mmCIF file of N, CA, C and O and ligand atoms in Angstrom:
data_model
loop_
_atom_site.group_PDB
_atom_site.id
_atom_site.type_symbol
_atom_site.label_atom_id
_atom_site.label_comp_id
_atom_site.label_asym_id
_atom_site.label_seq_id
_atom_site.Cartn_x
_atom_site.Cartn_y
_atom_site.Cartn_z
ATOM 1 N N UNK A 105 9.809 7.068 -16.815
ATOM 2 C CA UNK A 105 9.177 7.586 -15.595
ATOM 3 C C UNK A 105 9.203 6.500 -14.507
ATOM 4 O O UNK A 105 9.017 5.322 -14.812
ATOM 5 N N UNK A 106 9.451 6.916 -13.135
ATOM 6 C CA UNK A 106 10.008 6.131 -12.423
ATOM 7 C C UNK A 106 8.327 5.098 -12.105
ATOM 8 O O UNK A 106 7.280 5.590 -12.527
ATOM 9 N N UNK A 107 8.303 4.112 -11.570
ATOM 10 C CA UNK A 107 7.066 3.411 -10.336
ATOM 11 C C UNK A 107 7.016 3.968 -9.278
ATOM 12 O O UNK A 107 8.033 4.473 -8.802
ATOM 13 N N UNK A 108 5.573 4.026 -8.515
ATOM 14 C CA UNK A 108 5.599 4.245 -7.581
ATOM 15 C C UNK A 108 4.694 3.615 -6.816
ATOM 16 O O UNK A 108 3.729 3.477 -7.568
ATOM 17 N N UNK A 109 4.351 3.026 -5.497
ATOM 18 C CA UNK A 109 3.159 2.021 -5.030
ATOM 19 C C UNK A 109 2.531 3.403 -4.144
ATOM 20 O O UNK A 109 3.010 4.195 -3.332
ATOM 21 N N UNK A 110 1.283 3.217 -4.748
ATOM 22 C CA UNK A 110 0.062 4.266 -3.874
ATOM 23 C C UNK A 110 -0.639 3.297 -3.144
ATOM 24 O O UNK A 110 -0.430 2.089 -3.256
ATOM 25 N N UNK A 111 -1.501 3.824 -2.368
ATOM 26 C CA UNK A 111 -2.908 3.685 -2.465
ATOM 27 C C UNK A 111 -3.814 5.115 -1.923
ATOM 28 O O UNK A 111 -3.584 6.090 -1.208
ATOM 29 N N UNK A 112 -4.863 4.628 -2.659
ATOM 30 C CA UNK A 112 -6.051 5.393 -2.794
ATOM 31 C C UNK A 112 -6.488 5.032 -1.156
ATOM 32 O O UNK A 112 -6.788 3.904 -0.764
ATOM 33 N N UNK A 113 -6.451 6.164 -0.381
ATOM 34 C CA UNK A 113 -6.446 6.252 0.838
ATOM 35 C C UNK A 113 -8.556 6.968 0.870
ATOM 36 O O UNK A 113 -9.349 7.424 1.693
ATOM 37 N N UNK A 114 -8.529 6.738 -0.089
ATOM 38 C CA UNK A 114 -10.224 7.386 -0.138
ATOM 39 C C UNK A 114 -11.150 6.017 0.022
ATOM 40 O O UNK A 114 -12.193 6.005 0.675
ATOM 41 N N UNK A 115 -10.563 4.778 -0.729
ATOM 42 C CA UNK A 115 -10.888 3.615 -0.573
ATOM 43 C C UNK A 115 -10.505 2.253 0.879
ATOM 44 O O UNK A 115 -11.152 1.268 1.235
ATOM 45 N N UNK A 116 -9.272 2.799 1.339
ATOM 46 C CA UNK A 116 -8.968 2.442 2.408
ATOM 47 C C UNK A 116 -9.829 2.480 3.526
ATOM 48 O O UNK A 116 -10.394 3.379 4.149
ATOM 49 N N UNK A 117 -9.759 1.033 3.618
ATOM 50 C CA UNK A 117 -11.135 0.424 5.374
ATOM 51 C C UNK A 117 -9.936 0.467 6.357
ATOM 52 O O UNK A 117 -10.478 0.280 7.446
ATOM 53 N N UNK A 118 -8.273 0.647 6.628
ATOM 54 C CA UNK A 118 -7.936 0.672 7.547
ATOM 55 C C UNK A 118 -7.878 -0.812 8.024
ATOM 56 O O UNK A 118 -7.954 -0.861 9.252
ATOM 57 N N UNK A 119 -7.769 -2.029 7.440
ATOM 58 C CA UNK A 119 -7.593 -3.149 7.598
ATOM 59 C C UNK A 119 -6.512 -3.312 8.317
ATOM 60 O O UNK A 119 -6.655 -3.756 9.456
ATOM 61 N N UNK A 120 -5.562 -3.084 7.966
ATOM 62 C CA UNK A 120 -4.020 -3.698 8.389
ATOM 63 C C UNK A 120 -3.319 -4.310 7.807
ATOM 64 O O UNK A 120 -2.113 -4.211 8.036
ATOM 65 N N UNK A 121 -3.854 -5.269 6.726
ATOM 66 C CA UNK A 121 -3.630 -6.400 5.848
ATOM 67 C C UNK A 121 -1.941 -6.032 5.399
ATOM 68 O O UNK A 121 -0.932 -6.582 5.839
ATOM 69 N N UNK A 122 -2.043 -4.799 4.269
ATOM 70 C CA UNK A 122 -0.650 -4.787 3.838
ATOM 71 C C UNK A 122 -0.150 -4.101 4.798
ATOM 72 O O UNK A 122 1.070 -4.154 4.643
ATOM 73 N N UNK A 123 -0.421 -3.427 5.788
ATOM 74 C CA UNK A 123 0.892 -3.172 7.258
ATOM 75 C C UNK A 123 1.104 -4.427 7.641
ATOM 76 O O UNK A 123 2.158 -4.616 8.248
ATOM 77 N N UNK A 124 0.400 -5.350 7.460
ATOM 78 C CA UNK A 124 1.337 -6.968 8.391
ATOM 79 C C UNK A 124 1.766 -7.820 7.422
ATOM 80 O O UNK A 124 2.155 -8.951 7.710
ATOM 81 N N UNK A 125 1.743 -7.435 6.377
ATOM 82 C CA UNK A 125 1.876 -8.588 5.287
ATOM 83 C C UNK A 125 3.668 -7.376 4.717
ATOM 84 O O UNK A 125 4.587 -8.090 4.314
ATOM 85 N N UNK A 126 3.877 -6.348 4.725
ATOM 86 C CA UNK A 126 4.621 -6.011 4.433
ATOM 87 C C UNK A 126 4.787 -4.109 5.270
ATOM 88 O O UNK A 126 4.463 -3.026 4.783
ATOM 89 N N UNK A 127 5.332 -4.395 6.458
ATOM 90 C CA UNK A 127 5.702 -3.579 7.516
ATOM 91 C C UNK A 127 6.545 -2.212 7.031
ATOM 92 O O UNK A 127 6.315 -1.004 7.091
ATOM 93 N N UNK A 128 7.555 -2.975 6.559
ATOM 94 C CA UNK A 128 8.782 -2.271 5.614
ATOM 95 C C UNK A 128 7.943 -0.956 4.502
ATOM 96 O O UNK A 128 8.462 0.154 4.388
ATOM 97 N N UNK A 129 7.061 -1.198 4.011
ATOM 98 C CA UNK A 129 6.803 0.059 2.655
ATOM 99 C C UNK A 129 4.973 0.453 3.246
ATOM 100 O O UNK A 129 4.313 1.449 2.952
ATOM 101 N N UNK A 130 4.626 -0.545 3.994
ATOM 102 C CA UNK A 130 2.792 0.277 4.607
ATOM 103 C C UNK A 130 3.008 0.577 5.699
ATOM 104 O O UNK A 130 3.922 0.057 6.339
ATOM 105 N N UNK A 131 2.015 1.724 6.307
ATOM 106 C CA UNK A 131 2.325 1.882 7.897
ATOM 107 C C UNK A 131 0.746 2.429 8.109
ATOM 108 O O UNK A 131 0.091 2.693 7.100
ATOM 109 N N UNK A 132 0.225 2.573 9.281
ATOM 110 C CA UNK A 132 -1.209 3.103 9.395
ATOM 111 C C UNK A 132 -1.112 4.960 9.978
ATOM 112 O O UNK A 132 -0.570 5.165 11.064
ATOM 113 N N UNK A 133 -1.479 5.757 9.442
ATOM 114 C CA UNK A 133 -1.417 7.225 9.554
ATOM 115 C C UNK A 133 -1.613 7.060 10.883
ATOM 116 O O UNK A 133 -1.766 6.037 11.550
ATOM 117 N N UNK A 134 -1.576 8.683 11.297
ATOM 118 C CA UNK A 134 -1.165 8.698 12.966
ATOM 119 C C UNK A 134 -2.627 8.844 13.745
ATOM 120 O O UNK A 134 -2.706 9.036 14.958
ATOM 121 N N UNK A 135 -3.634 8.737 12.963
ATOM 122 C CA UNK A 135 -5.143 8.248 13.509
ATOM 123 C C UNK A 135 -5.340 6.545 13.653
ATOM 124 O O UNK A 135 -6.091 6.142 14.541
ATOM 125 N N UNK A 136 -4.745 5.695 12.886
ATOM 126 C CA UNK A 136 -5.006 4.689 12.873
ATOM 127 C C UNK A 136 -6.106 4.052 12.086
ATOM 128 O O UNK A 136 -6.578 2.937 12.308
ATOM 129 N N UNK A 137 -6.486 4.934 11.081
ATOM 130 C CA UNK A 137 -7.943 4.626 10.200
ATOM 131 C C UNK A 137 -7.531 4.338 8.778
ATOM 132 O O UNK A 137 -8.344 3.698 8.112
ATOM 133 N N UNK A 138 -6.143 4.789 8.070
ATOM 134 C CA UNK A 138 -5.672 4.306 6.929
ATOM 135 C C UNK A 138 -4.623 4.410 7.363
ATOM 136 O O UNK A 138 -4.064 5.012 8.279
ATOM 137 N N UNK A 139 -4.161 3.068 5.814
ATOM 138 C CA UNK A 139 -2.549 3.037 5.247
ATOM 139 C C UNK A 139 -1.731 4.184 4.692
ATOM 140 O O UNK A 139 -2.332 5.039 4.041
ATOM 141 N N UNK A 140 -0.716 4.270 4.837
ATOM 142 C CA UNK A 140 -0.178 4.963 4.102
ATOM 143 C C UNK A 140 1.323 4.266 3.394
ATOM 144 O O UNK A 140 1.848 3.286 3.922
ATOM 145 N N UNK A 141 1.842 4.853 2.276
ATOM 146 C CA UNK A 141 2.773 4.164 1.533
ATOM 147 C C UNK A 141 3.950 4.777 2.062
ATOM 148 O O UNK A 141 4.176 5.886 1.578
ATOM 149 N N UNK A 142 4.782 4.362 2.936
ATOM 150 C CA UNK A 142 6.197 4.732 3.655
ATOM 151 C C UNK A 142 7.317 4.801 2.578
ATOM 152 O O UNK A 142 8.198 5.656 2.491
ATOM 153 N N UNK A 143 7.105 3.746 1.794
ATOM 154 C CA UNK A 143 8.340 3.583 1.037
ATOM 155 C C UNK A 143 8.288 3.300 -0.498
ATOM 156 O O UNK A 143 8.826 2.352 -1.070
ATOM 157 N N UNK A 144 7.380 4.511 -1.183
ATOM 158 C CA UNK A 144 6.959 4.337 -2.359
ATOM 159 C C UNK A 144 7.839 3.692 -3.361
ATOM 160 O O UNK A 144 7.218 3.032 -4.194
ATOM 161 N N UNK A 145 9.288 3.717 -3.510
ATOM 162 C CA UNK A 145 10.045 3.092 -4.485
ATOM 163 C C UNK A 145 10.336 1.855 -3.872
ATOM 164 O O UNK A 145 11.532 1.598 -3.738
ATOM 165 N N UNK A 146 9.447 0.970 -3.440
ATOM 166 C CA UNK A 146 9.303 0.001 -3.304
ATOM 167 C C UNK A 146 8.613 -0.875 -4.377
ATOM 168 O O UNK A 146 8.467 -2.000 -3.899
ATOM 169 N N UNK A 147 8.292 -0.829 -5.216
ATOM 170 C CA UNK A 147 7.778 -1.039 -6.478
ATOM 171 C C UNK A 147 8.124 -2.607 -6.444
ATOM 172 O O UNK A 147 7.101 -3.284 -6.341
ATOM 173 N N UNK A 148 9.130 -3.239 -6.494
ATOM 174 C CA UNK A 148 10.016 -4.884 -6.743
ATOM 175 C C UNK A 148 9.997 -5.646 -5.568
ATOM 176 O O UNK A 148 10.477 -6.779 -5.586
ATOM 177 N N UNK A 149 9.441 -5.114 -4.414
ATOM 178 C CA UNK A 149 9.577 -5.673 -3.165
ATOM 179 C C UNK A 149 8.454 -7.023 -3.356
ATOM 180 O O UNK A 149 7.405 -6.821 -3.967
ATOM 181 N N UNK A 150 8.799 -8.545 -2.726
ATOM 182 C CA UNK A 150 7.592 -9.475 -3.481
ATOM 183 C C UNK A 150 6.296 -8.633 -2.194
ATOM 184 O O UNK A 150 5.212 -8.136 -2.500
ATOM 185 N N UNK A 151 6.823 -8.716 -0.990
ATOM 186 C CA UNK A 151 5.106 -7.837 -0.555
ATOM 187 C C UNK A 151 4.528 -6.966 -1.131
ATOM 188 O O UNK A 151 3.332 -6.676 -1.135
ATOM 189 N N UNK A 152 5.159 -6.640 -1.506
ATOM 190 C CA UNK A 152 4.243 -5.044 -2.023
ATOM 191 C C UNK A 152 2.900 -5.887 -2.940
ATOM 192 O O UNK A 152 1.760 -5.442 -2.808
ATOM 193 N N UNK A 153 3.162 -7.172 -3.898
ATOM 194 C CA UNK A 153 2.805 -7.613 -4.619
ATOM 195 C C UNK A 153 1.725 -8.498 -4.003
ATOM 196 O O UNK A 153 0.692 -8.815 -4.593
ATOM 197 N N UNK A 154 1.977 -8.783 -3.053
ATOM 198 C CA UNK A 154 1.197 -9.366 -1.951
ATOM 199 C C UNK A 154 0.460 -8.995 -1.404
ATOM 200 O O UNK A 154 -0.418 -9.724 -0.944
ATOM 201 N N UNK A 155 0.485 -7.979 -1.254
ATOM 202 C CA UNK A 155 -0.523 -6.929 -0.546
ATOM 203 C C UNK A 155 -1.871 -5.918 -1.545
ATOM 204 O O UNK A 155 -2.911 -5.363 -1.189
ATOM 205 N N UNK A 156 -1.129 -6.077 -2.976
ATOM 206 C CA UNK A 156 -1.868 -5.540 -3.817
ATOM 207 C C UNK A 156 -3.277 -7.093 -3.978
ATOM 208 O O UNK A 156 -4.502 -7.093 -3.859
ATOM 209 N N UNK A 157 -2.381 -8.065 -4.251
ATOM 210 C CA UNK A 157 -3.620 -9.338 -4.189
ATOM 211 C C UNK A 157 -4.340 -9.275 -3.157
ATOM 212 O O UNK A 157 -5.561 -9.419 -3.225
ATOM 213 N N UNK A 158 -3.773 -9.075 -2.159
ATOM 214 C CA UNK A 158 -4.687 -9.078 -0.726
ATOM 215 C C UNK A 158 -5.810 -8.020 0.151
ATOM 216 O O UNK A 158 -6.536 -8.133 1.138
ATOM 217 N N UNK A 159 -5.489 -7.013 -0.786
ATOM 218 C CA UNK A 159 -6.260 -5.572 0.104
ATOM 219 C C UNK A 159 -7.366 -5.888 -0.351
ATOM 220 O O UNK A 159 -7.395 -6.082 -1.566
ATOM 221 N N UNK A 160 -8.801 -6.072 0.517
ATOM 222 C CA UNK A 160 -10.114 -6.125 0.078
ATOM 223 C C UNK A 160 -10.618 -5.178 -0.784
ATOM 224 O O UNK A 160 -11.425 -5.660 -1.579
ATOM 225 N N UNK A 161 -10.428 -4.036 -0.898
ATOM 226 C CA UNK A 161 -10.798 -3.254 -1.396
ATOM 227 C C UNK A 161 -10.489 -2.696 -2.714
ATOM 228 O O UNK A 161 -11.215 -2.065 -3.482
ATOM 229 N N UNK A 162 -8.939 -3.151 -2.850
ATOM 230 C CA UNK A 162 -7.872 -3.144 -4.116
ATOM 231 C C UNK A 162 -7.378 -1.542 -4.453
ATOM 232 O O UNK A 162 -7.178 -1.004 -5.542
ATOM 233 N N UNK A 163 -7.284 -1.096 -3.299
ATOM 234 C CA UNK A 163 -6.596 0.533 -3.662
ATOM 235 C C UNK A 163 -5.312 0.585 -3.206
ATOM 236 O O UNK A 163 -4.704 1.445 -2.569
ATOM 237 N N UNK A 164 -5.028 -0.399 -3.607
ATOM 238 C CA UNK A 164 -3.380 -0.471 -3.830
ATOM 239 C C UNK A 164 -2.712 -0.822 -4.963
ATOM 240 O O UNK A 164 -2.815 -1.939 -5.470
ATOM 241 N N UNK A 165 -1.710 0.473 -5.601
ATOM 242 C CA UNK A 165 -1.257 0.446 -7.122
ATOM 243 C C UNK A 165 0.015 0.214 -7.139
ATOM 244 O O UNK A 165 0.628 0.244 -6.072
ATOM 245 N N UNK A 166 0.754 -0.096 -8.479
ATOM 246 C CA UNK A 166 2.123 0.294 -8.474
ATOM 247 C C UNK A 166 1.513 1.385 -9.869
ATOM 248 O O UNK A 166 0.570 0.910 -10.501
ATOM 249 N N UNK A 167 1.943 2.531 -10.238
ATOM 250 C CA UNK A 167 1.412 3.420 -11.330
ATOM 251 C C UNK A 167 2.818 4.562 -11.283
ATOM 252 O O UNK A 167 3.724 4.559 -10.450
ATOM 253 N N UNK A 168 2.685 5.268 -12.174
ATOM 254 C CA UNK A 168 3.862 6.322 -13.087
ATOM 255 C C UNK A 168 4.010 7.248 -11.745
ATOM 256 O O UNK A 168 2.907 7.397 -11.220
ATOM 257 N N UNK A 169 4.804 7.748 -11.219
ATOM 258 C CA UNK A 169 4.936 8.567 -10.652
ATOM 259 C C UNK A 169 4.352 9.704 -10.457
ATOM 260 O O UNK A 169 4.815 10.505 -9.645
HETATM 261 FE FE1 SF4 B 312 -6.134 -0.215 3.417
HETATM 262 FE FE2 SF4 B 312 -5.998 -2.160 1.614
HETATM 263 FE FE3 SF4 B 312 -4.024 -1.836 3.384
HETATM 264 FE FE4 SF4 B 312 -6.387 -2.758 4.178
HETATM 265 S S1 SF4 B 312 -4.940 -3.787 2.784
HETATM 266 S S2 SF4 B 312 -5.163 -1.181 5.205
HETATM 267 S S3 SF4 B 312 -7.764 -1.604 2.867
HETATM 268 S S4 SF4 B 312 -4.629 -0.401 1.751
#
């Protein structure tokens, strides 16, 4: 079963953190109040990994499709 990077957009404060730390696979929905995952088979990317250490909140996964 393939990876896929979520996040739990229920837990999302809308930081920015992984939109600036990795542009390419986060982006902020078209309100500007959460992330959203642009480029879910991004799974191997080193931000993605970066951004999972970094989100205050930690609702950012890599998990089963
Ligand atoms: Fe949301 Fe976490 Fe990204 Fe901040 S780092 S915008 S809380 S997913």
């Amino acid at each position: 079963m393939a990876k896929v990077v979520k996040i739990d957009e229920t837990e999302c404060i809308g930081c920015e953190t992984c939109v600036e730390l990795c542009p390419e696979v986060f982006a902020l929905d078209d309100a500007g109040e959460k992330a959203q995952v642009i480029k879910p088979d991004a799974v191997d990317t080193d931000c993605v990994e970066e951004s999972i250490e970094s989100c205050p909140v930690e609702c950012i996964t890599i998990e089963d499709e």
